[in-house]
Amino acid sequence: MIASKLVNTLPSAVESIEREAWIDLYKAAPSSVKKALGLRSALLGDTPVLAGPGIPISEFNRAFVIDDATRPDLEGAVKFLRENAVPDFALQIAAKGETSDVRNWAVARGFSPHGNGWSKMARDLAATVPDSARHNEALELITDPDCGVYGETVVRSFGLPESTIEWFAALVRRPGWITVVAKLGGEAVGSAALYVRGEWAWFGIGGTVDSARRQGIQSTLIRERVNLARMLGVRYLTAETGRPEQPYGPHTSRDNLLRSGFTEIYCRSNYKTL
């Protein structure tokens, strides 16, 4: 059972490790990649804003860590995104009682929820929880992978532009980051990352190439990162993944995290104007 600290913690506190990971991810991008994709990021108070018009999806064009309309520079975040991001950028707002003022603020300015949103997942390593996920014991897990192999595997897993290979390759052996490649029969079939700061760790960039899906690779990469985090003295793990159309409907990534001992502590909506 997840610790009450995580359930009752404000989204801005839970998402702080995710913020640090994404801000550092944008810093890690080589100058040539930043120029090619138009990457820009900023920290407005506690709120990160990310722009990447060369990758026209919400993860790279958004603001998050938003749960109090009186504290973050929301007008500044919208201005930054309108000037630098894709037109359908997202303000990601947690659907919790504490965030009603932010949601009202967004609606009053023409924003509304789009899509199914995101499940914000967490796990307290001090709590004993069952792991019922399917693992693939035939995988070779490499925690110090070749930079190029890691970058290529990320791009293959997510269908990102080839120009981002160099970007993700830059995370290998970067301070704060642990990168993992999963190989099956000598072929790289999955990749994942762990960003660590103190007692918190963020699980991200976890994917499997199309030809190797439904073989327990994602679950095995989750277990590997849980073990690595525990070895580093981490207590709290966070991750986010897409939500199913129905609250309790099937969703592969979300279900893998649930079976691996994570709990959904809230959902986060993409507020857009388009």
mmCIF file of C-alpha atoms in Angstrom:
data_model
loop_
_atom_site.group_PDB
_atom_site.id
_atom_site.type_symbol
_atom_site.label_atom_id
_atom_site.label_comp_id
_atom_site.label_asym_id
_atom_site.label_seq_id
_atom_site.Cartn_x
_atom_site.Cartn_y
_atom_site.Cartn_z
ATOM 1 C CA MET A 1 0.000 0.000 0.000
ATOM 2 C CA ILE A 2 1.391 3.405 -0.945
ATOM 3 C CA ALA A 3 2.451 5.770 1.842
ATOM 4 C CA SER A 4 -0.082 8.477 2.689
ATOM 5 C CA LYS A 5 2.660 11.059 2.147
ATOM 6 C CA LEU A 6 2.493 10.489 -1.607
ATOM 7 C CA VAL A 7 -1.294 10.370 -1.790
ATOM 8 C CA ASN A 8 -1.675 13.625 0.112
ATOM 9 C CA THR A 9 1.310 15.501 -1.320
ATOM 10 C CA LEU A 10 0.559 18.408 -3.641
ATOM 11 C CA PRO A 11 1.196 17.724 -7.335
ATOM 12 C CA SER A 12 3.883 20.415 -7.407
ATOM 13 C CA ALA A 13 5.906 18.437 -4.848
ATOM 14 C CA VAL A 14 5.366 15.075 -6.546
ATOM 15 C CA GLU A 15 6.261 16.505 -9.953
ATOM 16 C CA SER A 16 9.398 18.345 -8.816
ATOM 17 C CA ILE A 17 11.640 15.396 -9.732
ATOM 18 C CA GLU A 18 9.982 15.195 -13.154
ATOM 19 C CA ARG A 19 10.621 18.920 -13.574
ATOM 20 C CA GLU A 20 14.319 18.536 -12.757
ATOM 21 C CA ALA A 21 14.637 15.636 -15.188
ATOM 22 C CA TRP A 22 13.034 17.487 -18.112
ATOM 23 C CA ILE A 23 14.919 20.722 -17.529
ATOM 24 C CA ASP A 24 18.174 18.769 -17.473
ATOM 25 C CA LEU A 25 17.100 16.763 -20.523
ATOM 26 C CA TYR A 26 16.719 20.000 -22.497
ATOM 27 C CA LYS A 27 20.093 21.220 -21.202
ATOM 28 C CA ALA A 28 21.686 17.984 -22.403
ATOM 29 C CA ALA A 29 20.625 18.526 -26.023
ATOM 30 C CA PRO A 30 23.607 19.293 -28.289
ATOM 31 C CA SER A 31 23.459 22.764 -29.865
ATOM 32 C CA SER A 32 22.878 21.297 -33.321
ATOM 33 C CA VAL A 33 19.821 19.396 -32.057
ATOM 34 C CA LYS A 34 18.482 22.452 -30.230
ATOM 35 C CA LYS A 35 18.740 24.471 -33.419
ATOM 36 C CA ALA A 36 17.233 21.784 -35.668
ATOM 37 C CA LEU A 37 14.226 21.161 -33.405
ATOM 38 C CA GLY A 38 13.814 24.654 -31.969
ATOM 39 C CA LEU A 39 14.248 23.372 -28.417
ATOM 40 C CA ARG A 40 13.779 25.929 -25.674
ATOM 41 C CA SER A 41 13.058 25.599 -21.983
ATOM 42 C CA ALA A 42 12.652 27.881 -19.004
ATOM 43 C CA LEU A 43 11.804 27.724 -15.327
ATOM 44 C CA LEU A 44 9.195 30.296 -14.306
ATOM 45 C CA GLY A 45 9.169 30.067 -10.542
ATOM 46 C CA ASP A 46 8.450 26.383 -9.912
ATOM 47 C CA THR A 47 6.861 25.833 -13.317
ATOM 48 C CA PRO A 48 8.900 24.379 -16.190
ATOM 49 C CA VAL A 49 7.971 25.325 -19.739
ATOM 50 C CA LEU A 50 9.208 23.202 -22.623
ATOM 51 C CA ALA A 51 9.100 23.992 -26.321
ATOM 52 C CA GLY A 52 10.108 21.788 -29.226
ATOM 53 C CA PRO A 53 8.247 22.706 -32.421
ATOM 54 C CA GLY A 54 10.354 20.181 -34.328
ATOM 55 C CA ILE A 55 8.670 17.430 -32.252
ATOM 56 C CA PRO A 56 4.975 18.389 -32.406
ATOM 57 C CA ILE A 57 3.710 16.351 -29.457
ATOM 58 C CA SER A 58 2.616 17.474 -25.996
ATOM 59 C CA GLU A 59 5.520 15.991 -24.024
ATOM 60 C CA PHE A 60 7.910 18.394 -25.730
ATOM 61 C CA ASN A 61 5.542 21.394 -25.775
ATOM 62 C CA ARG A 62 4.009 21.965 -22.353
ATOM 63 C CA ALA A 63 4.013 23.462 -18.886
ATOM 64 C CA PHE A 64 3.486 21.367 -15.767
ATOM 65 C CA VAL A 65 4.087 21.479 -11.977
ATOM 66 C CA ILE A 66 0.922 23.602 -11.779
ATOM 67 C CA ASP A 67 -1.366 23.311 -8.753
ATOM 68 C CA ASP A 68 -1.871 26.851 -7.416
ATOM 69 C CA ALA A 69 -3.063 29.694 -9.626
ATOM 70 C CA THR A 70 -1.650 32.302 -7.227
ATOM 71 C CA ARG A 71 1.930 31.006 -7.216
ATOM 72 C CA PRO A 72 3.285 30.094 -10.684
ATOM 73 C CA ASP A 73 3.652 32.628 -13.472
ATOM 74 C CA LEU A 74 0.857 31.132 -15.547
ATOM 75 C CA GLU A 75 0.507 34.127 -17.832
ATOM 76 C CA GLY A 76 4.256 33.992 -18.431
ATOM 77 C CA ALA A 77 4.079 30.258 -19.172
ATOM 78 C CA VAL A 78 1.340 30.750 -21.753
ATOM 79 C CA LYS A 79 3.248 33.636 -23.340
ATOM 80 C CA PHE A 80 6.451 31.554 -23.552
ATOM 81 C CA LEU A 81 4.643 28.610 -25.123
ATOM 82 C CA ARG A 82 2.741 30.738 -27.615
ATOM 83 C CA GLU A 83 6.006 32.292 -28.750
ATOM 84 C CA ASN A 84 8.126 29.127 -28.856
ATOM 85 C CA ALA A 85 6.055 25.927 -28.904
ATOM 86 C CA VAL A 86 3.613 24.291 -31.302
ATOM 87 C CA PRO A 87 0.152 25.938 -31.457
ATOM 88 C CA ASP A 88 -1.518 23.088 -29.562
ATOM 89 C CA PHE A 89 0.841 23.173 -26.589
ATOM 90 C CA ALA A 90 -0.482 21.805 -23.293
ATOM 91 C CA LEU A 91 -0.913 23.103 -19.791
ATOM 92 C CA GLN A 92 -0.816 19.911 -17.739
ATOM 93 C CA ILE A 93 -3.018 20.291 -14.671
ATOM 94 C CA ALA A 94 -3.674 17.590 -12.090
ATOM 95 C CA ALA A 95 -7.315 16.685 -11.560
ATOM 96 C CA LYS A 96 -7.285 17.129 -7.775
ATOM 97 C CA GLY A 97 -9.350 19.284 -5.478
ATOM 98 C CA GLU A 98 -6.387 21.530 -4.746
ATOM 99 C CA THR A 99 -6.102 22.490 -8.420
ATOM 100 C CA SER A 100 -9.665 23.724 -9.034
ATOM 101 C CA ASP A 101 -8.522 27.359 -9.119
ATOM 102 C CA VAL A 102 -5.959 26.552 -11.820
ATOM 103 C CA ARG A 103 -8.507 24.684 -13.909
ATOM 104 C CA ASN A 104 -10.930 27.598 -13.616
ATOM 105 C CA TRP A 105 -8.143 29.990 -14.618
ATOM 106 C CA ALA A 106 -7.376 27.877 -17.709
ATOM 107 C CA VAL A 107 -11.024 27.550 -18.781
ATOM 108 C CA ALA A 108 -11.558 31.299 -18.410
ATOM 109 C CA ARG A 109 -8.745 31.812 -20.935
ATOM 110 C CA GLY A 110 -10.110 29.408 -23.531
ATOM 111 C CA PHE A 111 -8.331 26.212 -22.514
ATOM 112 C CA SER A 112 -10.132 22.901 -22.078
ATOM 113 C CA PRO A 113 -9.099 19.272 -21.409
ATOM 114 C CA HIS A 114 -8.078 17.311 -24.502
ATOM 115 C CA GLY A 115 -7.539 13.570 -24.807
ATOM 116 C CA ASN A 116 -7.454 11.027 -22.006
ATOM 117 C CA GLY A 117 -4.690 12.742 -20.071
ATOM 118 C CA TRP A 118 -1.968 11.107 -18.016
ATOM 119 C CA SER A 119 -1.785 8.802 -15.032
ATOM 120 C CA LYS A 120 0.698 10.080 -12.461
ATOM 121 C CA MET A 121 2.139 6.976 -10.829
ATOM 122 C CA ALA A 122 4.200 6.610 -7.660
ATOM 123 C CA ARG A 123 5.726 4.003 -5.422
ATOM 124 C CA ASP A 124 7.141 4.183 -1.895
ATOM 125 C CA LEU A 125 10.059 1.770 -1.638
ATOM 126 C CA ALA A 126 9.616 1.620 2.135
ATOM 127 C CA ALA A 127 6.357 -0.230 1.572
ATOM 128 C CA THR A 128 6.322 -3.902 0.643
ATOM 129 C CA VAL A 129 4.180 -4.427 -2.436
ATOM 130 C CA PRO A 130 3.709 -7.461 -4.682
ATOM 131 C CA ASP A 131 5.183 -7.476 -8.161
ATOM 132 C CA SER A 132 2.898 -9.493 -10.426
ATOM 133 C CA ALA A 133 4.326 -8.181 -13.697
ATOM 134 C CA ARG A 134 5.555 -10.492 -16.410
ATOM 135 C CA HIS A 135 9.362 -10.346 -16.653
ATOM 136 C CA ASN A 136 11.586 -11.589 -19.431
ATOM 137 C CA GLU A 137 14.528 -13.381 -17.844
ATOM 138 C CA ALA A 138 16.157 -13.879 -21.255
ATOM 139 C CA LEU A 139 16.938 -10.174 -21.505
ATOM 140 C CA GLU A 140 20.441 -8.825 -21.179
ATOM 141 C CA LEU A 141 20.191 -5.531 -19.282
ATOM 142 C CA ILE A 142 22.998 -3.038 -19.828
ATOM 143 C CA THR A 143 23.206 -0.117 -17.375
ATOM 144 C CA ASP A 144 26.243 1.475 -19.017
ATOM 145 C CA PRO A 145 25.191 1.224 -22.667
ATOM 146 C CA ASP A 146 26.914 2.509 -25.743
ATOM 147 C CA CYS A 147 25.719 6.076 -26.331
ATOM 148 C CA GLY A 148 24.718 5.485 -29.929
ATOM 149 C CA VAL A 149 22.885 2.240 -29.175
ATOM 150 C CA TYR A 150 20.913 3.909 -26.403
ATOM 151 C CA GLY A 151 19.969 6.896 -28.558
ATOM 152 C CA GLU A 152 18.972 4.717 -31.503
ATOM 153 C CA THR A 153 16.863 2.422 -29.318
ATOM 154 C CA VAL A 154 14.967 5.356 -27.790
ATOM 155 C CA VAL A 155 14.224 6.749 -31.236
ATOM 156 C CA ARG A 156 13.127 3.365 -32.594
ATOM 157 C CA SER A 157 10.893 2.749 -29.570
ATOM 158 C CA PHE A 158 9.074 6.077 -29.754
ATOM 159 C CA GLY A 159 9.207 6.841 -33.477
ATOM 160 C CA LEU A 160 11.040 10.120 -32.867
ATOM 161 C CA PRO A 161 13.018 12.007 -35.513
ATOM 162 C CA GLU A 162 16.461 10.560 -36.227
ATOM 163 C CA SER A 163 17.924 13.937 -35.307
ATOM 164 C CA THR A 164 17.120 13.134 -31.663
ATOM 165 C CA ILE A 165 19.479 10.141 -31.514
ATOM 166 C CA GLU A 166 22.376 12.383 -30.535
ATOM 167 C CA TRP A 167 20.196 14.091 -27.934
ATOM 168 C CA PHE A 168 19.236 10.944 -26.050
ATOM 169 C CA ALA A 169 22.727 9.543 -26.476
ATOM 170 C CA ALA A 170 23.941 12.519 -24.422
ATOM 171 C CA LEU A 171 22.139 11.139 -21.344
ATOM 172 C CA VAL A 172 24.442 8.137 -21.066
ATOM 173 C CA ARG A 173 26.767 8.692 -18.081
ATOM 174 C CA ARG A 174 25.382 12.212 -17.568
ATOM 175 C CA PRO A 175 25.294 13.130 -13.841
ATOM 176 C CA GLY A 176 21.937 12.290 -12.273
ATOM 177 C CA TRP A 177 20.931 9.904 -15.050
ATOM 178 C CA ILE A 178 21.003 6.120 -15.328
ATOM 179 C CA THR A 179 20.263 4.720 -18.764
ATOM 180 C CA VAL A 180 19.406 1.098 -19.514
ATOM 181 C CA VAL A 181 19.275 -0.884 -22.738
ATOM 182 C CA ALA A 182 17.593 -4.277 -22.970
ATOM 183 C CA LYS A 183 18.948 -6.760 -25.490
ATOM 184 C CA LEU A 184 17.294 -9.926 -26.677
ATOM 185 C CA GLY A 185 19.396 -12.298 -28.741
ATOM 186 C CA GLY A 186 22.022 -9.588 -29.054
ATOM 187 C CA GLU A 187 19.587 -7.024 -30.477
ATOM 188 C CA ALA A 188 18.652 -3.847 -28.594
ATOM 189 C CA VAL A 189 14.873 -4.066 -28.118
ATOM 190 C CA GLY A 190 14.124 -1.665 -25.268
ATOM 191 C CA SER A 191 15.456 1.336 -23.404
ATOM 192 C CA ALA A 192 14.698 3.274 -20.245
ATOM 193 C CA ALA A 193 16.048 6.036 -18.032
ATOM 194 C CA LEU A 194 16.120 6.863 -14.346
ATOM 195 C CA TYR A 195 16.767 10.377 -13.024
ATOM 196 C CA VAL A 196 17.769 10.526 -9.363
ATOM 197 C CA ARG A 197 17.870 13.412 -6.922
ATOM 198 C CA GLY A 198 18.097 12.649 -3.222
ATOM 199 C CA GLU A 199 15.287 10.377 -2.059
ATOM 200 C CA TRP A 200 13.282 10.838 -5.278
ATOM 201 C CA ALA A 201 13.676 9.205 -8.668
ATOM 202 C CA TRP A 202 11.806 9.699 -11.943
ATOM 203 C CA PHE A 203 11.140 6.844 -14.346
ATOM 204 C CA GLY A 204 11.036 8.011 -17.970
ATOM 205 C CA ILE A 205 11.911 7.369 -21.605
ATOM 206 C CA GLY A 206 10.909 3.721 -21.258
ATOM 207 C CA GLY A 207 9.996 2.060 -24.533
ATOM 208 C CA THR A 208 10.132 -1.125 -26.577
ATOM 209 C CA VAL A 209 10.697 -1.475 -30.305
ATOM 210 C CA ASP A 210 7.616 -2.574 -32.233
ATOM 211 C CA SER A 211 8.967 -6.004 -33.147
ATOM 212 C CA ALA A 212 9.507 -6.971 -29.504
ATOM 213 C CA ARG A 213 6.337 -5.793 -27.812
ATOM 214 C CA ARG A 214 4.282 -8.004 -25.453
ATOM 215 C CA GLN A 215 7.325 -9.963 -24.305
ATOM 216 C CA GLY A 216 7.669 -8.509 -20.807
ATOM 217 C CA ILE A 217 10.418 -6.089 -21.780
ATOM 218 C CA GLN A 218 8.892 -2.941 -20.298
ATOM 219 C CA SER A 219 8.100 -4.678 -17.013
ATOM 220 C CA THR A 220 11.642 -6.018 -16.810
ATOM 221 C CA LEU A 221 13.045 -2.526 -17.382
ATOM 222 C CA ILE A 222 10.774 -1.195 -14.611
ATOM 223 C CA ARG A 223 12.013 -3.873 -12.190
ATOM 224 C CA GLU A 224 15.631 -3.126 -13.081
ATOM 225 C CA ARG A 225 15.186 0.580 -12.357
ATOM 226 C CA VAL A 226 13.372 -0.162 -9.089
ATOM 227 C CA ASN A 227 16.354 -2.245 -7.998
ATOM 228 C CA LEU A 228 18.832 0.431 -9.077
ATOM 229 C CA ALA A 229 16.885 3.130 -7.253
ATOM 230 C CA ARG A 230 16.792 1.035 -4.078
ATOM 231 C CA MET A 231 20.566 0.513 -4.270
ATOM 232 C CA LEU A 232 21.025 4.293 -4.499
ATOM 233 C CA GLY A 233 19.000 4.931 -1.363
ATOM 234 C CA VAL A 234 15.944 6.312 -3.159
ATOM 235 C CA ARG A 235 12.615 6.072 -1.379
ATOM 236 C CA TYR A 236 10.015 7.605 -3.710
ATOM 237 C CA LEU A 237 9.546 6.709 -7.373
ATOM 238 C CA THR A 238 7.377 8.611 -9.830
ATOM 239 C CA ALA A 239 6.373 8.047 -13.428
ATOM 240 C CA GLU A 240 3.606 9.075 -15.786
ATOM 241 C CA THR A 241 1.906 7.310 -18.631
ATOM 242 C CA GLY A 242 -1.167 7.639 -20.804
ATOM 243 C CA ARG A 243 -4.613 6.884 -19.392
ATOM 244 C CA PRO A 244 -7.178 4.559 -20.956
ATOM 245 C CA GLU A 245 -10.440 5.962 -22.284
ATOM 246 C CA GLN A 246 -12.261 4.387 -19.332
ATOM 247 C CA PRO A 247 -10.756 5.004 -15.865
ATOM 248 C CA TYR A 248 -10.182 1.306 -15.221
ATOM 249 C CA GLY A 249 -9.818 0.151 -18.807
ATOM 250 C CA PRO A 250 -6.709 -1.576 -20.159
ATOM 251 C CA HIS A 251 -3.585 0.410 -20.966
ATOM 252 C CA THR A 252 -0.339 -1.521 -21.433
ATOM 253 C CA SER A 253 2.153 0.926 -19.901
ATOM 254 C CA ARG A 254 -0.124 1.907 -17.030
ATOM 255 C CA ASP A 255 -0.962 -1.729 -16.315
ATOM 256 C CA ASN A 256 2.737 -2.672 -16.298
ATOM 257 C CA LEU A 257 3.421 0.006 -13.681
ATOM 258 C CA LEU A 258 0.452 -1.096 -11.583
ATOM 259 C CA ARG A 259 1.590 -4.715 -11.676
ATOM 260 C CA SER A 260 5.089 -3.530 -10.712
ATOM 261 C CA GLY A 261 3.862 -2.015 -7.461
ATOM 262 C CA PHE A 262 3.075 1.545 -8.542
ATOM 263 C CA THR A 263 -0.192 3.307 -7.704
ATOM 264 C CA GLU A 264 -2.009 6.020 -9.640
ATOM 265 C CA ILE A 265 -2.078 8.971 -7.223
ATOM 266 C CA TYR A 266 -3.873 11.345 -9.620
ATOM 267 C CA CYS A 267 -4.548 11.971 -13.287
ATOM 268 C CA ARG A 268 -3.234 14.971 -15.187
ATOM 269 C CA SER A 269 -5.126 16.583 -18.048
ATOM 270 C CA ASN A 270 -3.732 18.309 -21.116
ATOM 271 C CA TYR A 271 -5.475 21.697 -21.281
ATOM 272 C CA LYS A 272 -5.290 23.102 -24.817
ATOM 273 C CA THR A 273 -6.889 25.858 -26.812
ATOM 274 C CA LEU A 274 -7.304 23.916 -30.062
#
